[in-house]
Short mmCIF file of N, CA and C in Angstrom, two decimals:
data_model
loop_
_atom_site.label_atom_id
_atom_site.label_comp_id
_atom_site.label_asym_id
_atom_site.label_seq_id
_atom_site.Cartn_x
_atom_site.Cartn_y
_atom_site.Cartn_z
N MET A 142 -15.19 2.85 -2.85
CA MET A 142 -14.16 3.72 -2.30
C MET A 142 -13.45 3.05 -1.12
N SER A 143 -14.21 2.33 -0.29
CA SER A 143 -13.59 1.73 0.90
C SER A 143 -12.56 0.67 0.51
N ASN A 144 -12.79 -0.04 -0.61
CA ASN A 144 -11.79 -1.02 -1.06
C ASN A 144 -10.50 -0.34 -1.47
N GLU A 145 -10.64 0.83 -2.10
CA GLU A 145 -9.47 1.60 -2.50
C GLU A 145 -8.69 2.06 -1.27
N LEU A 146 -9.40 2.53 -0.26
CA LEU A 146 -8.74 2.98 0.98
C LEU A 146 -8.06 1.82 1.68
N LEU A 147 -8.73 0.69 1.70
CA LEU A 147 -8.15 -0.51 2.31
C LEU A 147 -6.89 -0.93 1.57
N GLY A 148 -6.91 -0.80 0.26
CA GLY A 148 -5.73 -1.13 -0.54
C GLY A 148 -4.55 -0.24 -0.18
N TYR A 149 -4.81 1.05 -0.03
CA TYR A 149 -3.75 1.98 0.38
C TYR A 149 -3.20 1.57 1.75
N ALA A 150 -4.09 1.28 2.68
CA ALA A 150 -3.66 0.93 4.04
C ALA A 150 -2.81 -0.33 4.04
N LYS A 151 -3.25 -1.33 3.29
CA LYS A 151 -2.49 -2.60 3.23
C LYS A 151 -1.12 -2.37 2.61
N THR A 152 -1.08 -1.57 1.56
CA THR A 152 0.20 -1.27 0.91
C THR A 152 1.14 -0.55 1.86
N ILE A 153 0.61 0.40 2.60
CA ILE A 153 1.42 1.15 3.56
C ILE A 153 2.00 0.22 4.61
N VAL A 154 1.17 -0.66 5.15
CA VAL A 154 1.64 -1.60 6.17
C VAL A 154 2.74 -2.49 5.61
N GLN A 155 2.54 -3.01 4.39
CA GLN A 155 3.54 -3.88 3.79
C GLN A 155 4.85 -3.13 3.53
N LEU A 156 4.74 -1.89 3.05
CA LEU A 156 5.95 -1.09 2.82
C LEU A 156 6.70 -0.84 4.13
N LEU A 157 5.97 -0.56 5.20
CA LEU A 157 6.62 -0.32 6.50
C LEU A 157 7.30 -1.58 7.02
N LYS A 158 6.66 -2.73 6.83
CA LYS A 158 7.28 -3.99 7.24
C LYS A 158 8.56 -4.24 6.45
N THR A 159 8.50 -4.00 5.14
CA THR A 159 9.66 -4.20 4.29
C THR A 159 10.79 -3.26 4.69
N ALA A 160 10.44 -2.00 4.92
CA ALA A 160 11.46 -1.02 5.32
C ALA A 160 12.10 -1.41 6.64
N GLU A 161 11.29 -1.89 7.56
CA GLU A 161 11.84 -2.29 8.86
C GLU A 161 12.80 -3.47 8.70
N GLU A 162 12.44 -4.43 7.86
CA GLU A 162 13.32 -5.57 7.60
C GLU A 162 14.64 -5.11 6.99
N LEU A 163 14.55 -4.20 6.01
CA LEU A 163 15.76 -3.69 5.38
C LEU A 163 16.61 -2.91 6.38
N GLU A 164 15.94 -2.15 7.22
CA GLU A 164 16.66 -1.35 8.23
C GLU A 164 17.41 -2.26 9.20
N SER A 165 16.78 -3.35 9.59
CA SER A 165 17.43 -4.26 10.53
C SER A 165 18.66 -4.92 9.92
N LYS A 166 18.69 -5.00 8.59
CA LYS A 166 19.85 -5.55 7.87
C LYS A 166 20.81 -4.45 7.45
N GLU A 167 20.54 -3.22 7.93
CA GLU A 167 21.34 -2.05 7.59
C GLU A 167 21.44 -1.84 6.08
N ASP A 168 20.35 -2.11 5.40
CA ASP A 168 20.26 -1.93 3.96
C ASP A 168 19.86 -0.49 3.66
N GLU A 169 20.61 0.17 2.81
CA GLU A 169 20.38 1.58 2.49
C GLU A 169 19.05 1.81 1.79
N ARG A 170 18.47 0.76 1.21
CA ARG A 170 17.20 0.91 0.49
C ARG A 170 16.03 1.17 1.43
N ALA A 171 16.21 0.99 2.73
CA ALA A 171 15.13 1.21 3.69
C ALA A 171 14.60 2.63 3.60
N SER A 172 15.48 3.61 3.46
CA SER A 172 15.02 5.00 3.40
C SER A 172 14.16 5.25 2.17
N GLU A 173 14.49 4.61 1.07
CA GLU A 173 13.68 4.76 -0.15
C GLU A 173 12.29 4.15 0.04
N VAL A 174 12.25 3.01 0.71
CA VAL A 174 10.96 2.36 0.95
C VAL A 174 10.12 3.21 1.89
N TYR A 175 10.74 3.82 2.89
CA TYR A 175 10.01 4.73 3.78
C TYR A 175 9.44 5.91 2.99
N LYS A 176 10.20 6.43 2.03
CA LYS A 176 9.71 7.54 1.22
C LYS A 176 8.50 7.13 0.38
N ILE A 177 8.55 5.92 -0.16
CA ILE A 177 7.42 5.41 -0.93
C ILE A 177 6.20 5.28 -0.02
N ALA A 178 6.40 4.75 1.18
CA ALA A 178 5.30 4.62 2.14
C ALA A 178 4.73 5.99 2.47
N GLN A 179 5.58 6.97 2.62
CA GLN A 179 5.14 8.34 2.92
C GLN A 179 4.27 8.87 1.79
N ASP A 180 4.65 8.59 0.55
CA ASP A 180 3.83 9.03 -0.59
C ASP A 180 2.45 8.38 -0.55
N TYR A 181 2.40 7.10 -0.21
CA TYR A 181 1.11 6.41 -0.10
C TYR A 181 0.27 7.00 1.02
N VAL A 182 0.90 7.37 2.12
CA VAL A 182 0.17 7.99 3.23
C VAL A 182 -0.44 9.31 2.76
N LYS A 183 0.31 10.09 2.02
CA LYS A 183 -0.20 11.37 1.51
C LYS A 183 -1.40 11.14 0.59
N GLN A 184 -1.30 10.12 -0.26
CA GLN A 184 -2.41 9.80 -1.15
C GLN A 184 -3.65 9.36 -0.36
N LEU A 185 -3.42 8.54 0.65
CA LEU A 185 -4.53 8.07 1.48
C LEU A 185 -5.20 9.25 2.19
N LEU A 186 -4.40 10.14 2.74
CA LEU A 186 -4.96 11.32 3.40
C LEU A 186 -5.75 12.18 2.43
N GLY A 187 -5.27 12.29 1.21
CA GLY A 187 -5.98 13.05 0.20
C GLY A 187 -7.35 12.44 -0.09
N LYS A 188 -7.38 11.12 -0.20
CA LYS A 188 -8.66 10.43 -0.43
C LYS A 188 -9.60 10.61 0.75
N LEU A 189 -9.06 10.51 1.96
CA LEU A 189 -9.90 10.70 3.14
C LEU A 189 -10.44 12.11 3.22
N ASN A 190 -9.62 13.09 2.87
CA ASN A 190 -10.07 14.49 2.86
C ASN A 190 -11.18 14.69 1.84
N GLU A 191 -11.09 14.00 0.70
CA GLU A 191 -12.15 14.08 -0.30
C GLU A 191 -13.48 13.58 0.28
N ILE A 192 -13.39 12.50 1.03
CA ILE A 192 -14.59 11.88 1.60
C ILE A 192 -15.25 12.80 2.61
N VAL A 193 -14.46 13.39 3.48
CA VAL A 193 -15.03 14.23 4.54
C VAL A 193 -15.20 15.68 4.10
N GLY A 194 -14.72 16.00 2.90
CA GLY A 194 -14.93 17.34 2.37
C GLY A 194 -13.94 18.38 2.84
N ASN A 195 -12.83 17.95 3.42
CA ASN A 195 -11.81 18.89 3.85
C ASN A 195 -10.89 19.20 2.69
N THR A 196 -10.38 20.40 2.69
CA THR A 196 -9.33 20.78 1.75
C THR A 196 -8.16 21.29 2.56
N GLU A 197 -7.05 21.49 1.92
CA GLU A 197 -5.88 22.01 2.63
C GLU A 197 -6.18 23.39 3.20
N GLU A 198 -7.02 24.16 2.53
CA GLU A 198 -7.35 25.48 3.01
C GLU A 198 -8.12 25.40 4.33
N ASP A 199 -8.96 24.36 4.48
CA ASP A 199 -9.73 24.18 5.71
C ASP A 199 -8.80 23.92 6.90
N GLU A 200 -7.67 23.26 6.63
CA GLU A 200 -6.76 22.88 7.71
C GLU A 200 -5.98 24.08 8.24
N GLU A 201 -5.84 25.12 7.44
CA GLU A 201 -5.03 26.28 7.84
C GLU A 201 -5.78 27.22 8.69
#
């Protein structure tokens, strides 16, 4: 499981770096890359919640 989590984290970091590079070039694709990174963050949080036993209901 930890390798899977590490993979998500590495992907998120790479996506953020790519988005930042695109943003600095005023490339419109930066917002799409940020959205993809956001999706990966949501997936990572879901996996972490599974590990610690939290559900969305617990957070409310």
